[in-house]
Amino acid sequence: MDLKNYFDYNATTPVDTRVIEAMQPFFFENFHNPSSFYSKAGEALHAIDIAREQAAKLLNAQPEEIFFTSGGTESDNLAIQGVASMYKEKGNHIITSAIEHPAVLKTCQFLAKKKGFEVTYLPVDEKGYVSTKELKESIKDTTILVTIMHANNEIGTLQPLKELVEIAHSRGVYFHTDAVQSTGKIPVDVKNLGVDMLSFSSHKIYGPKGMGVLYLKKGVKIDPLLFGGGHEHGLRAGTENVTGIVGIGKAAEIALAEMADEEKKLRPLRDRLKKGILETIPDVLVNGDPENGLYNTLNVSIRHIEGESILAMLDADGFALSSGSACSSKSLDPSHVLLAIGLKHEDAHGSLRISLGKYNSEDAVNNLLETLPTVVQRLRSMSPFWTNK
Ligand SMILES: *Cc1c(COP(=O)(O)O)cnc(C)c1O
């Protein structure tokens, strides 16, 4: 597959070669344990300090507020389980939304099933927005945490986080956000948003897989998930993944410097895809709110056929994209996000997620726009749901 035909950047990204170069020395020449006494170990420790500053800068946070984890999933777990454990005497109620990533949803479900917590899943409207009014009404005296994602990975909808945070804070409730999809794509400023905790992941921003960050606002105390040596101020034990940390730091630095240019390049390509698809393929629904959501994401339902069949045929032509969410696309359940915005099962099944990134070109977009209508026509001609049209 030609990298320019990869349209699945919300699932993962290739590691930027500048990130690989920055990581390289810490595999062999400087493999030392940052906690050791000798000077080489000090260099590793220094590299971690620099990465912490780079990650902090991306979020407009302080370096002491950055905690390195093994990814977005661990950051989400640490925030939610950490608050749940720390404040269970104060209350047992957690509020989240119906369209969260499984890293949040499954964690909440576990707490409800096994640890005596009560979870409210806020519904969303047809574009994927949580209602501020409904958040207001669902906060109780026992509420200890609101966790609502910034940008949705499937449809790209961006929540009005600032307003949601203000509502939680007016009732003295902590706010965590899964910002894995927004961080590195758009400005994410923790001071401006006001969040207490925020998760992001390295491999969604051209860094290595298996690395993440939890931002924890100064003064916010949560319990750890992992116990051991006192790494990361005791919040996340385990010898530091120095190469990974250097990688996420460099990726953060590059993202901050280049995100504005990325938007300038990718938004027109995404809009072109949307327009082209609507012009050449009949009976298509656009999901989410592309104009106001993530500029790199387009989610459409191509009615009367299966998304998986489209993916398979596009794959044979060298294109990589997703249907529903990558994490659940191996199962036959339709996406919980698309059902939550009110799609019928059959329309959720016909969904395609196109997510663009650094290595896409106008060329590749044109190729996809040429290929897709043919694929759809072939599949529809075989579909029992289409023949009577
Ligand atoms: C990818 C993703 C995650 C999980 O991050 P990992 O680093 O893969 O564990 C969590 N939330 C969202 C919204 C994501 O897109």
Coordinates of C-alpha atoms and ligand atoms in Angstrom, one line a residue:
M1 CA 0.0 0.0 0.0
D2 CA 1.2 3.4 -0.9
L3 CA 1.3 5.6 2.2
K4 CA -0.5 8.4 0.3
N5 CA -3.5 6.1 0.1
Y6 CA -3.7 5.6 3.9
F7 CA -6.9 7.4 5.1
D8 CA -7.1 6.0 8.6
Y9 CA -5.1 8.5 10.7
N10 CA -7.6 8.5 13.5
A11 CA -6.7 4.8 14.0
T12 CA -3.0 5.4 14.1
T13 CA -0.2 7.3 12.4
P14 CA 3.2 6.5 11.0
V15 CA 6.1 7.7 13.2
D16 CA 7.6 10.9 11.9
T17 CA 11.2 10.3 10.9
R18 CA 12.3 13.2 13.0
V19 CA 10.8 11.4 16.0
I20 CA 12.6 8.2 15.1
E21 CA 15.9 10.1 14.9
A22 CA 15.3 11.7 18.3
M23 CA 14.5 8.2 19.9
Q24 CA 17.4 6.4 18.3
P25 CA 20.3 7.1 20.8
F26 CA 18.2 5.9 23.7
F27 CA 17.9 2.3 22.4
F28 CA 21.7 1.4 22.6
E29 CA 24.2 4.2 23.1
N30 CA 22.2 5.7 26.0
F31 CA 20.2 2.8 27.3
H32 CA 20.8 3.6 30.9
N33 CA 18.3 3.6 33.7
P34 CA 17.4 7.3 34.4
S35 CA 17.4 6.5 38.1
S36 CA 21.0 5.4 38.2
F37 CA 23.9 7.5 39.5
Y38 CA 26.4 7.7 36.6
S39 CA 26.5 10.6 34.2
K40 CA 25.0 8.7 31.2
A41 CA 21.9 8.0 33.4
G42 CA 21.7 11.7 34.0
E43 CA 21.5 12.3 30.2
A44 CA 18.5 9.9 30.1
L45 CA 16.9 11.8 32.9
H46 CA 17.6 15.1 31.2
A47 CA 16.0 13.7 28.0
I48 CA 12.8 12.9 30.0
D49 CA 12.8 16.4 31.4
I50 CA 13.0 17.9 28.0
A51 CA 10.1 15.6 26.7
R52 CA 8.0 16.6 29.7
E53 CA 8.5 20.3 28.8
Q54 CA 7.6 19.6 25.2
A55 CA 4.4 17.7 26.2
A56 CA 3.5 20.5 28.6
K57 CA 4.0 23.2 26.0
L58 CA 1.6 21.4 23.6
L59 CA -1.1 21.7 26.3
N60 CA -0.1 25.0 27.8
A61 CA 0.5 23.1 31.1
Q62 CA 3.4 23.1 33.5
P63 CA 6.0 20.2 33.2
E64 CA 5.1 19.0 36.8
E65 CA 1.5 18.5 35.5
I66 CA 2.6 15.9 32.9
F67 CA 2.6 12.2 33.7
F68 CA 3.8 9.6 31.2
T69 CA 1.8 6.5 30.7
S70 CA 1.6 3.6 28.2
G71 CA -1.0 5.3 26.0
G72 CA -4.4 6.9 25.8
T73 CA -6.1 3.8 27.3
E74 CA -3.9 3.9 30.4
S75 CA -4.3 7.7 30.8
D76 CA -8.1 7.3 30.7
N77 CA -8.0 4.4 33.1
L78 CA -5.7 6.2 35.5
A79 CA -7.8 9.4 35.5
I80 CA -11.2 7.6 36.0
Q81 CA -10.1 4.8 38.4
G82 CA -7.7 7.2 40.2
V83 CA -10.6 9.6 41.0
A84 CA -13.0 6.7 41.8
S85 CA -10.5 5.2 44.3
M86 CA -9.5 8.5 45.9
Y87 CA -13.0 9.9 46.4
K88 CA -15.2 6.9 46.9
E89 CA -16.1 8.1 50.4
K90 CA -17.2 11.4 49.0
G91 CA -19.5 9.9 46.4
N92 CA -20.0 7.1 43.9
H93 CA -21.5 8.8 40.9
I94 CA -19.7 9.4 37.6
I95 CA -21.0 11.1 34.5
T96 CA -19.8 10.4 31.0
S97 CA -21.2 10.4 27.5
A98 CA -22.7 7.7 25.3
I99 CA -20.1 8.2 22.5
E100 CA -16.8 7.8 24.5
H101 CA -14.0 5.6 23.4
P102 CA -14.1 2.1 24.9
A103 CA -11.1 3.1 27.1
V104 CA -13.6 5.3 29.0
L105 CA -16.8 3.4 28.5
K106 CA -15.4 0.0 29.6
T107 CA -13.7 1.6 32.6
C108 CA -17.0 3.1 33.7
Q109 CA -18.8 -0.1 33.1
F110 CA -16.3 -2.0 35.3
L111 CA -16.6 0.5 38.1
A112 CA -20.4 0.2 37.9
K113 CA -20.4 -3.6 37.8
K114 CA -17.7 -4.4 40.3
K115 CA -17.0 -1.4 42.5
G116 CA -20.4 -0.1 43.4
F117 CA -20.3 3.1 41.3
E118 CA -23.3 4.6 39.5
V119 CA -22.7 5.9 36.0
T120 CA -24.8 8.3 34.0
Y121 CA -24.2 8.1 30.2
L122 CA -25.3 11.4 28.7
P123 CA -27.0 11.1 25.3
V124 CA -25.9 13.2 22.4
D125 CA -27.9 14.9 19.6
E126 CA -27.9 14.0 15.9
K127 CA -24.6 15.7 15.4
G128 CA -23.0 14.1 18.4
Y129 CA -23.2 17.0 20.9
V130 CA -23.7 16.5 24.7
S131 CA -26.3 18.9 26.0
T132 CA -25.1 21.3 28.7
K133 CA -28.6 21.4 30.1
E134 CA -28.5 17.6 30.6
L135 CA -25.1 17.7 32.2
K136 CA -26.4 20.3 34.6
E137 CA -29.5 18.2 35.5
S138 CA -27.5 15.0 36.0
I139 CA -25.0 16.3 38.6
K140 CA -25.9 15.1 42.1
D141 CA -24.3 15.5 45.5
T142 CA -22.6 12.2 45.1
T143 CA -21.1 13.1 41.7
I144 CA -17.3 12.9 41.9
L145 CA -16.3 13.0 38.2
V146 CA -17.4 14.1 34.8
T147 CA -15.5 12.5 31.9
I148 CA -16.4 13.7 28.4
M149 CA -14.2 13.4 25.4
H150 CA -13.0 16.4 23.4
A151 CA -13.1 15.2 19.8
N152 CA -14.9 12.0 18.8
N153 CA -12.7 9.5 17.0
E154 CA -15.4 8.3 14.7
I155 CA -17.3 11.4 13.6
G156 CA -14.9 14.2 14.7
T157 CA -17.5 16.1 16.7
L158 CA -15.9 18.6 19.1
Q159 CA -17.7 19.1 22.4
P160 CA -18.1 22.6 24.0
L161 CA -15.7 21.5 26.7
K162 CA -15.2 24.9 28.3
E163 CA -18.9 25.2 29.1
L164 CA -19.2 21.6 30.3
V165 CA -16.2 22.1 32.6
E166 CA -17.7 25.3 34.0
I167 CA -20.9 23.4 34.9
A168 CA -19.0 20.6 36.6
H169 CA -16.8 23.1 38.5
S170 CA -19.8 25.1 39.6
R171 CA -20.8 22.0 41.5
G172 CA -17.3 21.2 42.8
V173 CA -16.9 18.2 40.5
Y174 CA -13.7 17.2 38.8
F175 CA -13.6 17.1 34.9
H176 CA -11.5 14.7 32.8
T177 CA -11.4 14.7 29.1
D178 CA -10.1 12.2 26.6
A179 CA -8.4 14.5 24.1
V180 CA -6.6 11.8 22.2
Q181 CA -8.1 12.9 18.9
S182 CA -7.9 16.7 19.3
T183 CA -4.4 17.0 20.8
G184 CA -1.9 17.7 18.1
K185 CA -4.5 18.5 15.5
I186 CA -6.0 21.7 17.0
P187 CA -4.9 23.9 19.8
V188 CA -5.7 22.2 23.2
D189 CA -5.0 24.6 26.0
V190 CA -5.7 23.1 29.5
K191 CA -5.8 26.6 31.1
N192 CA -8.3 27.9 28.7
L193 CA -10.5 24.7 28.8
G194 CA -10.2 24.5 32.6
V195 CA -10.0 20.7 32.7
D196 CA -8.6 19.0 35.7
M197 CA -7.3 15.9 33.8
L198 CA -6.7 15.3 30.1
S199 CA -5.5 12.2 28.2
F200 CA -3.6 12.1 25.0
S201 CA -1.7 9.5 23.0
S202 CA 1.6 9.4 21.2
H203 CA 0.6 7.2 18.2
K204 CA -2.2 9.5 17.1
I205 CA 0.3 12.4 16.7
Y206 CA 3.1 10.7 14.7
G207 CA 4.8 9.3 17.8
P208 CA 5.5 5.7 18.8
K209 CA 2.8 3.3 19.9
G210 CA 2.5 2.5 23.6
M211 CA 3.0 6.0 25.0
G212 CA 0.6 8.5 26.4
V213 CA 0.3 11.4 28.7
L214 CA -2.1 12.2 31.6
Y215 CA -2.2 15.9 32.4
L216 CA -3.1 16.4 36.0
K217 CA -3.8 20.0 37.1
K218 CA -1.6 21.1 40.0
G219 CA -3.4 20.3 43.3
V220 CA -5.6 17.5 41.9
K221 CA -4.9 14.3 43.8
I222 CA -5.7 10.8 42.5
D223 CA -4.7 7.3 43.4
P224 CA -2.3 5.3 41.1
L225 CA -3.1 2.2 39.2
L226 CA 0.4 0.8 39.3
F227 CA 2.6 0.5 42.4
G228 CA 6.3 0.1 42.6
G229 CA 9.3 2.4 42.6
G230 CA 8.3 6.0 42.9
H231 CA 8.4 7.0 39.3
E232 CA 6.3 9.9 37.9
H233 CA 6.0 11.2 41.5
G234 CA 4.5 7.9 42.6
L235 CA 1.6 8.1 40.2
R236 CA 2.9 5.7 37.7
A237 CA 5.6 3.3 38.8
G238 CA 7.9 1.4 36.4
T239 CA 11.3 2.3 34.9
E240 CA 10.6 5.0 32.4
N241 CA 10.1 4.1 28.7
V242 CA 12.9 6.5 27.8
T243 CA 12.7 6.0 24.0
G244 CA 8.9 6.3 24.1
I245 CA 9.0 9.4 26.3
V246 CA 11.6 11.1 24.0
G247 CA 9.3 10.1 21.1
I248 CA 6.1 11.5 22.4
G249 CA 8.0 14.7 23.4
K250 CA 9.4 15.2 20.0
A251 CA 6.0 14.4 18.4
A252 CA 4.4 17.0 20.6
E253 CA 7.0 19.6 19.7
I254 CA 6.4 19.0 15.9
A255 CA 2.7 18.9 16.3
L256 CA 2.7 22.3 18.0
A257 CA 4.9 23.8 15.3
E258 CA 3.0 22.3 12.4
M259 CA -0.7 21.9 13.3
A260 CA -1.8 25.2 11.7
D261 CA -0.2 24.2 8.4
E262 CA -1.7 20.7 8.6
E263 CA -5.1 22.3 8.9
K264 CA -4.5 24.5 5.9
K265 CA -3.6 21.5 3.9
L266 CA -6.1 18.9 5.2
R267 CA -9.3 20.8 5.6
P268 CA -9.7 21.6 1.9
L269 CA -8.8 17.9 1.0
R270 CA -11.5 16.7 3.5
D271 CA -14.0 19.1 2.1
R272 CA -13.3 18.1 -1.4
L273 CA -13.8 14.4 -0.5
K274 CA -17.2 15.3 1.1
K275 CA -18.3 17.3 -1.9
G276 CA -17.1 14.7 -4.3
I277 CA -18.8 11.8 -2.5
L278 CA -22.1 13.7 -2.3
E279 CA -21.9 14.6 -6.0
T280 CA -21.1 11.1 -7.3
I281 CA -22.9 8.7 -5.0
P282 CA -26.6 8.9 -4.4
D283 CA -28.2 8.2 -1.0
V284 CA -25.3 9.1 1.3
L285 CA -25.6 10.5 4.8
V286 CA -22.9 12.7 6.3
N287 CA -22.5 11.9 10.0
G288 CA -21.3 14.3 12.7
D289 CA -20.7 18.0 12.1
P290 CA -17.7 18.2 9.7
E291 CA -17.7 22.1 9.4
N292 CA -17.2 22.5 13.2
G293 CA -15.6 19.2 14.0
L294 CA -12.1 17.8 13.4
Y295 CA -10.9 19.1 10.0
N296 CA -9.3 15.8 9.1
T297 CA -12.4 13.5 9.6
L298 CA -15.2 12.6 7.4
N299 CA -17.8 10.0 8.3
V300 CA -20.5 9.0 5.8
S301 CA -23.1 6.3 5.6
I302 CA -23.4 4.8 2.1
R303 CA -26.9 3.5 2.4
H304 CA -28.0 0.0 1.4
I305 CA -24.5 -1.6 1.5
E306 CA -22.1 -2.9 4.2
G307 CA -19.2 -0.7 5.2
E308 CA -17.0 -3.8 5.5
S309 CA -17.7 -4.8 1.9
I310 CA -16.6 -1.3 0.7
L311 CA -13.5 -1.5 2.8
A312 CA -12.6 -4.9 1.4
M313 CA -12.9 -3.7 -2.2
L314 CA -11.0 -0.5 -1.5
D315 CA -8.3 -2.5 0.2
A316 CA -7.9 -4.5 -2.9
D317 CA -7.4 -1.2 -4.7
G318 CA -4.7 -0.2 -2.2
F319 CA -6.8 2.2 0.0
A320 CA -6.9 1.9 3.8
L321 CA -9.9 3.3 5.7
S322 CA -12.3 2.4 8.5
S323 CA -15.8 1.5 9.1
G324 CA -17.4 2.2 12.5
S325 CA -14.5 2.2 14.9
A326 CA -11.3 0.4 14.4
C327 CA -11.4 -1.1 17.8
S328 CA -14.8 -2.7 17.3
S329 CA -14.7 -3.2 13.5
K330 CA -13.8 -6.9 14.1
S331 CA -17.2 -7.5 15.7
L332 CA -20.4 -7.2 13.7
D333 CA -22.0 -4.8 16.2
P334 CA -22.7 -1.4 14.6
S335 CA -20.8 1.5 16.1
H336 CA -22.2 2.7 19.4
V337 CA -21.4 6.3 18.3
L338 CA -23.5 6.1 15.2
L339 CA -26.4 4.5 17.1
A340 CA -26.1 7.2 19.7
I341 CA -26.5 10.0 17.0
G342 CA -29.7 8.2 16.0
L343 CA -28.7 6.2 12.9
K344 CA -30.6 3.1 12.1
H345 CA -28.7 -0.1 12.4
E346 CA -28.5 -0.6 8.6
D347 CA -27.1 2.9 8.1
A348 CA -24.6 2.5 10.9
H349 CA -23.4 -0.7 9.1
G350 CA -22.9 1.2 5.8
S351 CA -20.6 3.8 7.5
L352 CA -17.1 4.8 6.3
R353 CA -14.7 6.8 8.3
I354 CA -12.1 8.7 6.2
S355 CA -9.4 10.4 8.4
L356 CA -6.6 12.3 6.7
G357 CA -3.1 13.2 7.8
K358 CA 0.4 14.3 6.9
Y359 CA 1.1 12.0 3.9
N360 CA -2.2 12.4 2.0
S361 CA -2.1 14.4 -1.2
E362 CA -4.5 15.9 -3.6
D363 CA -3.6 13.1 -5.9
A364 CA -4.7 10.4 -3.5
V365 CA -7.9 12.2 -2.8
N366 CA -8.7 12.3 -6.5
N367 CA -7.9 8.6 -6.8
L368 CA -10.2 7.8 -3.9
L369 CA -12.9 9.9 -5.4
E370 CA -12.6 8.0 -8.7
T371 CA -12.5 4.6 -7.1
L372 CA -15.2 4.9 -4.5
P373 CA -18.3 5.5 -6.8
T374 CA -17.3 2.4 -8.9
V375 CA -17.0 0.2 -5.8
V376 CA -20.3 1.5 -4.4
Q377 CA -22.1 0.9 -7.7
R378 CA -20.8 -2.7 -8.0
L379 CA -21.8 -3.5 -4.4
R380 CA -25.2 -1.9 -4.7
S381 CA -25.9 -3.8 -7.9
M382 CA -25.5 -6.9 -5.9
S383 CA -27.4 -5.7 -2.8
P384 CA -31.0 -7.0 -2.2
F385 CA -31.7 -3.7 -0.5
W386 CA -30.9 -1.6 -3.6
T387 CA -32.3 -3.5 -6.6
N388 CA -35.8 -2.1 -6.2
K389 CA -34.4 1.5 -6.6
Ligands
LIG1 C1 -6.9 5.9 20.1 C2 -7.8 6.4 21.2 C3 -7.6 6.0 22.5 C4 -6.7 5.0 23.0 O1 -5.3 5.4 22.9 P1 -4.2 4.3 22.9 O2 -2.9 5.1 22.9 O3 -4.4 3.5 21.6 O4 -4.4 3.4 24.1 C5 -8.5 6.6 23.5 N1 -9.4 7.5 23.1 C6 -9.6 7.9 21.8 C7 -10.6 9.0 21.5 C8 -8.8 7.4 20.8 O5 -9.0 7.8 19.6

